[in-house]
Amino acid sequence: MKLIETANSIKTMGIRGAGLIARSAADALKDLAENYQGNSLNEFIDLLDQGGKTLVASRPTAISLWNAVQATLKDAPRAENIEDLRTKIVKNADSFILNSNKAVEIIGKIGANRIKDGDTILTHCNSKAALSVIKTAFKQGKDISVYATESRPWRQGLLTVKDLSDAGIPVTLIVDSAVRWIMKEIDLAVVGADTVCSNGALINKIGTSQIALAAHEARVPLMVCAESYKFSPKTIQGEMVEIEERETSEVATNLPPGVKIRNPVFDSTPAEYIDSIATEIGLISPYAAYEVIVNKLGHECLFERESD
Ligand code: RI2
């Protein structure tokens, strides 16, 4: 079953990146809807609801996943019959995926306006939204170069350097602990987002908050690239974001007996360290996160939470 495969693949990082996991979840729900063979509307709704919960449970931190499920299933309570529900789910999933891809493109254009000719940029992990900004600036003819962090333990930095070098952009790989040393050469730090909280805090790949501190100390602006569905309606209700801790074997194996390992894979960067957030609805201050949640994601999104 595609939905189970997708959830497993998200859990094991076969599918990763907050935007891609969201689009894959919408697509998996679309597949579930297209292939429903039964004849009970209630059963169909339950199946979709369960499917949504399975997807959301696959990774706990990125709100993009939860928002994608909400956006795809939002019309379920209003469906008149099975075909109506099927059509609505397919339409919602298609439109989520289309808008998500468009958002990355628009963020690229908006964020690129903040990049100047001659800039040296630092990026972390592997964010499609952040890479869209960097690649757009380069396509505009700006002479830029990039430092990319390795991003232990999964080393997604290797994907980033491949992508940038394929695009012809000069790129240098550094280990995560080299960030503060390199910062004196950096003009702008550009990172992605897994979740943006209502107070403007950013939840992103572990190490982001250290980059933010080093950037702040060196007066280097930090730009976050985040589609609006990465803003969290849950945080407006006072919920804390759960920080995923993954298998310790991702960090090291065969250590002496008694040595413990912890593997938190995200951290939180307070709004005061963020210069701007490039979204598809404009470049905003982190302190405008509340408005994005209420105006863009809307009360419907909050209301849907009652079915959690
Ligand atoms: P895009 C990734 O998480 C990184 O933390 C990255 O910054 C964020 O998702 C956003 O990526 P992970 O899935 O959506 O690698 O911009 O744990 O591609």
Short mmCIF file of C-alpha atoms and ligand atoms in Angstrom, two decimals:
data_model
loop_
_atom_site.label_atom_id
_atom_site.label_comp_id
_atom_site.label_asym_id
_atom_site.label_seq_id
_atom_site.Cartn_x
_atom_site.Cartn_y
_atom_site.Cartn_z
CA MET A 1 0.00 0.00 0.00
CA LYS A 2 1.48 3.31 -1.12
CA LEU A 3 0.50 5.17 2.05
CA ILE A 4 2.29 2.70 4.32
CA GLU A 5 5.32 2.71 2.03
CA THR A 6 5.38 6.51 2.08
CA ALA A 7 5.08 6.67 5.88
CA ASN A 8 7.89 4.12 6.27
CA SER A 9 10.06 5.95 3.81
CA ILE A 10 9.50 9.26 5.64
CA LYS A 11 10.38 7.56 8.95
CA THR A 12 13.60 6.07 7.59
CA MET A 13 14.56 9.31 5.76
CA GLY A 14 14.20 7.74 2.30
CA ILE A 15 11.92 10.72 1.72
CA ARG A 16 13.25 13.77 3.55
CA GLY A 17 13.12 17.56 3.56
CA ALA A 18 10.11 19.23 5.15
CA GLY A 19 8.59 20.24 1.79
CA LEU A 20 9.04 16.87 0.14
CA ILE A 21 7.59 14.90 3.05
CA ALA A 22 4.55 17.19 2.90
CA ARG A 23 4.05 16.70 -0.85
CA SER A 24 4.59 12.95 -0.52
CA ALA A 25 1.97 12.77 2.24
CA ALA A 26 -0.58 14.61 0.08
CA ASP A 27 0.21 12.29 -2.80
CA ALA A 28 -0.15 9.18 -0.61
CA LEU A 29 -3.60 10.33 0.58
CA LYS A 30 -4.59 11.01 -3.04
CA ASP A 31 -3.55 7.45 -3.94
CA LEU A 32 -5.57 6.10 -1.01
CA ALA A 33 -8.63 8.02 -2.20
CA GLU A 34 -8.23 6.96 -5.83
CA ASN A 35 -8.02 3.30 -4.87
CA TYR A 36 -10.82 3.06 -2.31
CA GLN A 37 -13.06 0.20 -3.50
CA GLY A 38 -15.64 0.03 -0.69
CA ASN A 39 -19.16 1.43 -0.61
CA SER A 40 -19.39 3.21 2.75
CA LEU A 41 -18.73 6.94 3.01
CA ASN A 42 -18.03 6.66 6.74
CA GLU A 43 -15.59 3.83 6.21
CA PHE A 44 -13.85 5.90 3.50
CA ILE A 45 -13.57 8.90 5.82
CA ASP A 46 -12.17 6.68 8.62
CA LEU A 47 -9.64 5.17 6.25
CA LEU A 48 -8.43 8.62 5.17
CA ASP A 49 -8.36 9.80 8.77
CA GLN A 50 -6.27 6.79 9.82
CA GLY A 51 -4.03 7.28 6.80
CA GLY A 52 -3.47 10.91 7.78
CA LYS A 53 -2.60 9.90 11.35
CA THR A 54 -0.15 7.24 10.13
CA LEU A 55 1.61 9.81 7.95
CA VAL A 56 1.76 12.45 10.68
CA ALA A 57 3.18 9.88 13.13
CA SER A 58 6.04 9.05 10.77
CA ARG A 59 8.07 12.14 11.79
CA PRO A 60 7.04 14.35 14.70
CA THR A 61 8.78 17.70 14.19
CA ALA A 62 8.06 19.19 10.74
CA ILE A 63 4.62 20.85 10.82
CA SER A 64 4.65 20.73 7.00
CA LEU A 65 3.54 17.11 7.25
CA TRP A 66 0.59 17.89 9.51
CA ASN A 67 -0.41 20.93 7.43
CA ALA A 68 -0.29 18.83 4.23
CA VAL A 69 -2.60 16.22 5.75
CA GLN A 70 -4.99 18.93 6.99
CA ALA A 71 -5.05 20.64 3.60
CA THR A 72 -5.74 17.37 1.78
CA LEU A 73 -8.45 16.08 4.14
CA LYS A 74 -10.11 19.42 4.97
CA ASP A 75 -13.28 18.78 2.91
CA ALA A 76 -13.93 15.26 4.22
CA PRO A 77 -16.64 16.30 6.71
CA ARG A 78 -18.58 18.05 3.89
CA ALA A 79 -18.47 15.26 1.29
CA GLU A 80 -21.88 14.17 -0.01
CA ASN A 81 -20.92 10.72 -1.22
CA ILE A 82 -17.93 8.52 -2.02
CA GLU A 83 -17.27 9.98 -5.47
CA ASP A 84 -17.59 13.52 -4.15
CA LEU A 85 -15.07 12.75 -1.41
CA ARG A 86 -12.68 11.08 -3.83
CA THR A 87 -12.82 14.12 -6.16
CA LYS A 88 -12.27 16.54 -3.27
CA ILE A 89 -9.26 14.64 -1.90
CA VAL A 90 -7.63 14.36 -5.33
CA LYS A 91 -8.22 18.06 -6.01
CA ASN A 92 -6.87 19.15 -2.61
CA ALA A 93 -3.79 16.95 -2.90
CA ASP A 94 -3.04 18.17 -6.43
CA SER A 95 -3.46 21.77 -5.44
CA PHE A 96 -1.28 21.36 -2.32
CA ILE A 97 1.52 19.79 -4.37
CA LEU A 98 1.26 22.41 -7.13
CA ASN A 99 1.27 25.31 -4.67
CA SER A 100 4.10 23.78 -2.68
CA ASN A 101 6.31 23.55 -5.76
CA LYS A 102 5.31 27.07 -6.84
CA ALA A 103 6.12 28.38 -3.36
CA VAL A 104 9.70 27.11 -3.61
CA GLU A 105 10.07 28.96 -6.91
CA ILE A 106 8.59 32.22 -5.56
CA ILE A 107 10.71 32.01 -2.39
CA GLY A 108 13.71 31.62 -4.69
CA LYS A 109 12.91 34.92 -6.41
CA ILE A 110 12.08 36.82 -3.22
CA GLY A 111 15.08 35.53 -1.29
CA ALA A 112 17.47 36.13 -4.19
CA ASN A 113 16.75 39.86 -3.94
CA ARG A 114 18.63 39.77 -0.64
CA ILE A 115 21.74 38.32 -2.25
CA LYS A 116 24.28 40.73 -3.68
CA ASP A 117 26.89 40.28 -6.37
CA GLY A 118 30.05 38.97 -4.73
CA ASP A 119 28.30 37.49 -1.67
CA THR A 120 29.58 34.43 0.15
CA ILE A 121 26.68 32.45 1.53
CA LEU A 122 26.53 29.85 4.27
CA THR A 123 23.85 27.16 4.16
CA HIS A 124 23.06 24.23 6.42
CA CYS A 125 21.72 20.74 5.74
CA ASN A 126 19.78 20.35 2.50
CA SER A 127 16.82 22.66 2.05
CA LYS A 128 15.13 22.92 -1.33
CA ALA A 129 13.77 26.33 -0.40
CA ALA A 130 17.20 27.65 0.62
CA LEU A 131 18.78 26.15 -2.49
CA SER A 132 16.10 27.76 -4.64
CA VAL A 133 17.17 31.17 -3.29
CA ILE A 134 20.86 30.51 -3.91
CA LYS A 135 20.31 29.04 -7.40
CA THR A 136 18.00 31.88 -8.42
CA ALA A 137 20.59 34.47 -7.38
CA PHE A 138 23.21 32.63 -9.40
CA LYS A 139 20.90 32.42 -12.44
CA GLN A 140 20.43 36.18 -12.16
CA GLY A 141 24.13 36.44 -12.92
CA LYS A 142 25.31 37.21 -9.40
CA ASP A 143 28.85 36.13 -8.68
CA ILE A 144 28.33 34.11 -5.49
CA SER A 145 29.97 31.27 -3.65
CA VAL A 146 28.64 28.99 -0.95
CA TYR A 147 29.88 27.24 2.17
CA ALA A 148 27.76 24.15 2.96
CA THR A 149 27.88 22.37 6.32
CA GLU A 150 28.23 18.60 6.37
CA SER A 151 25.17 18.28 8.66
CA ARG A 152 25.96 15.26 10.78
CA PRO A 153 24.80 12.64 11.31
CA TRP A 154 23.01 12.14 7.97
CA ARG A 155 25.49 14.33 6.04
CA GLN A 156 22.82 15.96 3.90
CA GLY A 157 25.46 18.60 3.14
CA LEU A 158 26.82 16.16 0.58
CA LEU A 159 23.51 16.42 -1.32
CA THR A 160 23.74 20.19 -1.12
CA VAL A 161 27.26 20.43 -2.51
CA LYS A 162 26.30 18.06 -5.35
CA ASP A 163 23.23 20.08 -6.23
CA LEU A 164 25.11 23.40 -6.16
CA SER A 165 28.09 22.10 -8.05
CA ASP A 166 25.79 20.57 -10.72
CA ALA A 167 24.33 24.07 -11.09
CA GLY A 168 27.84 25.46 -11.60
CA ILE A 169 27.94 27.34 -8.29
CA PRO A 170 31.31 27.45 -6.48
CA VAL A 171 30.77 25.53 -3.25
CA THR A 172 32.94 24.45 -0.31
CA LEU A 173 32.03 21.73 2.19
CA ILE A 174 32.86 22.32 5.87
CA VAL A 175 32.30 20.23 8.99
CA ASP A 176 29.60 21.57 11.29
CA SER A 177 32.10 22.65 13.92
CA ALA A 178 33.90 24.94 11.42
CA VAL A 179 30.95 27.33 11.22
CA ARG A 180 32.18 29.96 13.69
CA TRP A 181 35.66 29.98 12.20
CA ILE A 182 34.33 30.45 8.67
CA MET A 183 31.74 33.05 9.67
CA LYS A 184 34.17 35.95 9.13
CA GLU A 185 34.02 35.17 5.38
CA ILE A 186 30.22 34.97 5.22
CA ASP A 187 27.88 37.75 4.03
CA LEU A 188 24.57 35.95 4.48
CA ALA A 189 23.41 32.69 6.08
CA VAL A 190 20.47 31.00 4.34
CA VAL A 191 18.65 28.04 5.89
CA GLY A 192 15.40 26.15 5.47
CA ALA A 193 12.68 25.43 8.01
CA ASP A 194 10.91 22.42 9.41
CA THR A 195 8.57 24.48 11.56
CA VAL A 196 8.12 28.19 12.27
CA CYS A 197 6.41 28.84 15.61
CA SER A 198 3.86 31.56 16.37
CA ASN A 199 6.53 33.52 18.31
CA GLY A 200 8.82 33.48 15.27
CA ALA A 201 11.17 30.78 16.55
CA LEU A 202 12.58 28.49 13.91
CA ILE A 203 12.78 24.74 14.29
CA ASN A 204 15.30 23.41 11.81
CA LYS A 205 18.09 20.87 11.43
CA ILE A 206 20.28 20.42 14.49
CA GLY A 207 23.07 22.97 14.42
CA THR A 208 20.94 25.79 13.01
CA SER A 209 20.81 27.59 16.35
CA GLN A 210 24.62 27.49 16.65
CA ILE A 211 24.89 28.95 13.15
CA ALA A 212 22.42 31.64 14.20
CA LEU A 213 24.49 32.51 17.28
CA ALA A 214 27.73 32.67 15.31
CA ALA A 215 26.02 34.76 12.61
CA HIS A 216 24.57 37.11 15.22
CA GLU A 217 27.96 37.58 16.85
CA ALA A 218 29.55 38.39 13.48
CA ARG A 219 26.59 40.61 12.41
CA VAL A 220 25.81 38.31 9.50
CA PRO A 221 22.09 38.26 8.66
CA LEU A 222 20.28 34.92 8.87
CA MET A 223 17.55 34.41 6.27
CA VAL A 224 15.11 31.54 6.75
CA CYS A 225 13.32 30.13 3.71
CA ALA A 226 9.90 28.76 4.62
CA GLU A 227 6.74 28.03 2.68
CA SER A 228 3.66 29.21 4.59
CA TYR A 229 2.64 25.61 5.38
CA LYS A 230 5.79 25.34 7.52
CA PHE A 231 4.23 27.74 10.02
CA SER A 232 2.59 25.97 12.91
CA PRO A 233 -1.05 26.48 13.92
CA LYS A 234 -0.40 24.13 16.85
CA THR A 235 2.03 26.62 18.42
CA ILE A 236 -0.65 29.29 18.40
CA GLN A 237 -2.56 27.03 20.75
CA GLY A 238 0.41 26.89 23.10
CA GLU A 239 1.78 23.53 22.04
CA MET A 240 5.51 22.99 22.12
CA VAL A 241 7.18 21.49 19.05
CA GLU A 242 8.36 17.95 19.67
CA ILE A 243 12.05 17.66 18.80
CA GLU A 244 12.69 14.31 17.17
CA GLU A 245 15.48 12.18 18.63
CA ARG A 246 16.53 9.44 16.26
CA GLU A 247 18.37 6.14 16.60
CA THR A 248 21.71 6.45 18.37
CA SER A 249 23.33 4.19 15.76
CA GLU A 250 23.06 7.13 13.33
CA VAL A 251 25.73 8.87 15.44
CA ALA A 252 28.12 6.03 16.34
CA THR A 253 28.25 2.30 16.99
CA ASN A 254 30.58 -0.01 18.96
CA LEU A 255 31.30 2.44 21.76
CA PRO A 256 32.64 1.24 25.13
CA PRO A 257 29.95 -0.21 27.41
CA GLY A 258 28.10 2.47 29.38
CA VAL A 259 28.73 5.30 26.93
CA LYS A 260 25.45 6.96 26.06
CA ILE A 261 24.57 8.73 22.83
CA ARG A 262 21.86 11.26 22.13
CA ASN A 263 20.72 12.16 18.64
CA PRO A 264 18.37 15.17 18.62
CA VAL A 265 17.92 16.07 14.97
CA PHE A 266 16.36 19.54 15.22
CA ASP A 267 16.87 22.60 17.38
CA SER A 268 15.15 25.88 18.06
CA THR A 269 16.44 29.32 17.04
CA PRO A 270 14.71 32.26 18.76
CA ALA A 271 13.25 35.02 16.57
CA GLU A 272 15.83 37.57 17.80
CA TYR A 273 18.54 35.77 15.79
CA ILE A 274 16.54 35.73 12.55
CA ASP A 275 16.82 38.67 10.17
CA SER A 276 14.03 37.64 7.80
CA ILE A 277 11.86 34.79 6.59
CA ALA A 278 11.40 34.43 2.85
CA THR A 279 7.93 32.97 2.24
CA GLU A 280 5.86 32.74 -0.93
CA ILE A 281 3.74 35.60 0.38
CA GLY A 282 6.69 37.89 0.90
CA LEU A 283 9.81 38.51 2.93
CA ILE A 284 8.67 38.92 6.51
CA SER A 285 10.01 39.51 9.97
CA PRO A 286 9.94 36.42 12.21
CA TYR A 287 7.65 38.46 14.46
CA ALA A 288 4.97 38.30 11.72
CA ALA A 289 4.66 34.52 12.10
CA TYR A 290 1.38 34.84 14.00
CA GLU A 291 -0.22 36.70 11.09
CA VAL A 292 0.93 34.09 8.58
CA ILE A 293 -0.63 31.35 10.68
CA VAL A 294 -3.95 33.11 11.14
CA ASN A 295 -4.28 34.76 7.73
CA LYS A 296 -2.79 32.13 5.49
CA LEU A 297 -3.49 28.84 7.23
CA GLY A 298 -6.68 30.17 8.75
CA HIS A 299 -9.10 29.26 11.46
CA GLU A 300 -10.26 26.26 9.46
CA CYS A 301 -6.87 24.71 10.08
CA LEU A 302 -7.20 25.33 13.80
CA PHE A 303 -10.75 24.02 13.83
CA GLU A 304 -9.71 20.80 12.07
CA ARG A 305 -7.45 20.11 15.03
CA GLU A 306 -10.41 18.86 17.01
CA SER A 307 -10.16 15.59 15.09
CA ASP A 308 -6.58 14.95 16.32
P1 RI2 B 1 13.06 21.93 2.47
C1 RI2 B 1 15.12 19.20 6.47
O1 RI2 B 1 14.84 18.26 7.46
C2 RI2 B 1 16.16 20.20 6.93
O2 RI2 B 1 16.06 20.50 8.30
C3 RI2 B 1 15.80 21.38 6.06
O3 RI2 B 1 16.32 22.60 6.53
C4 RI2 B 1 14.28 21.32 6.14
O4 RI2 B 1 13.95 19.94 6.11
C5 RI2 B 1 13.54 22.05 5.04
O5 RI2 B 1 13.85 21.46 3.79
P2 RI2 B 1 15.12 16.67 7.24
O6 RI2 B 1 13.88 16.08 6.60
O7 RI2 B 1 11.60 21.69 2.69
O8 RI2 B 1 16.37 16.48 6.42
O9 RI2 B 1 13.37 23.39 2.26
O10 RI2 B 1 15.28 16.11 8.64
O11 RI2 B 1 13.61 21.04 1.37
#
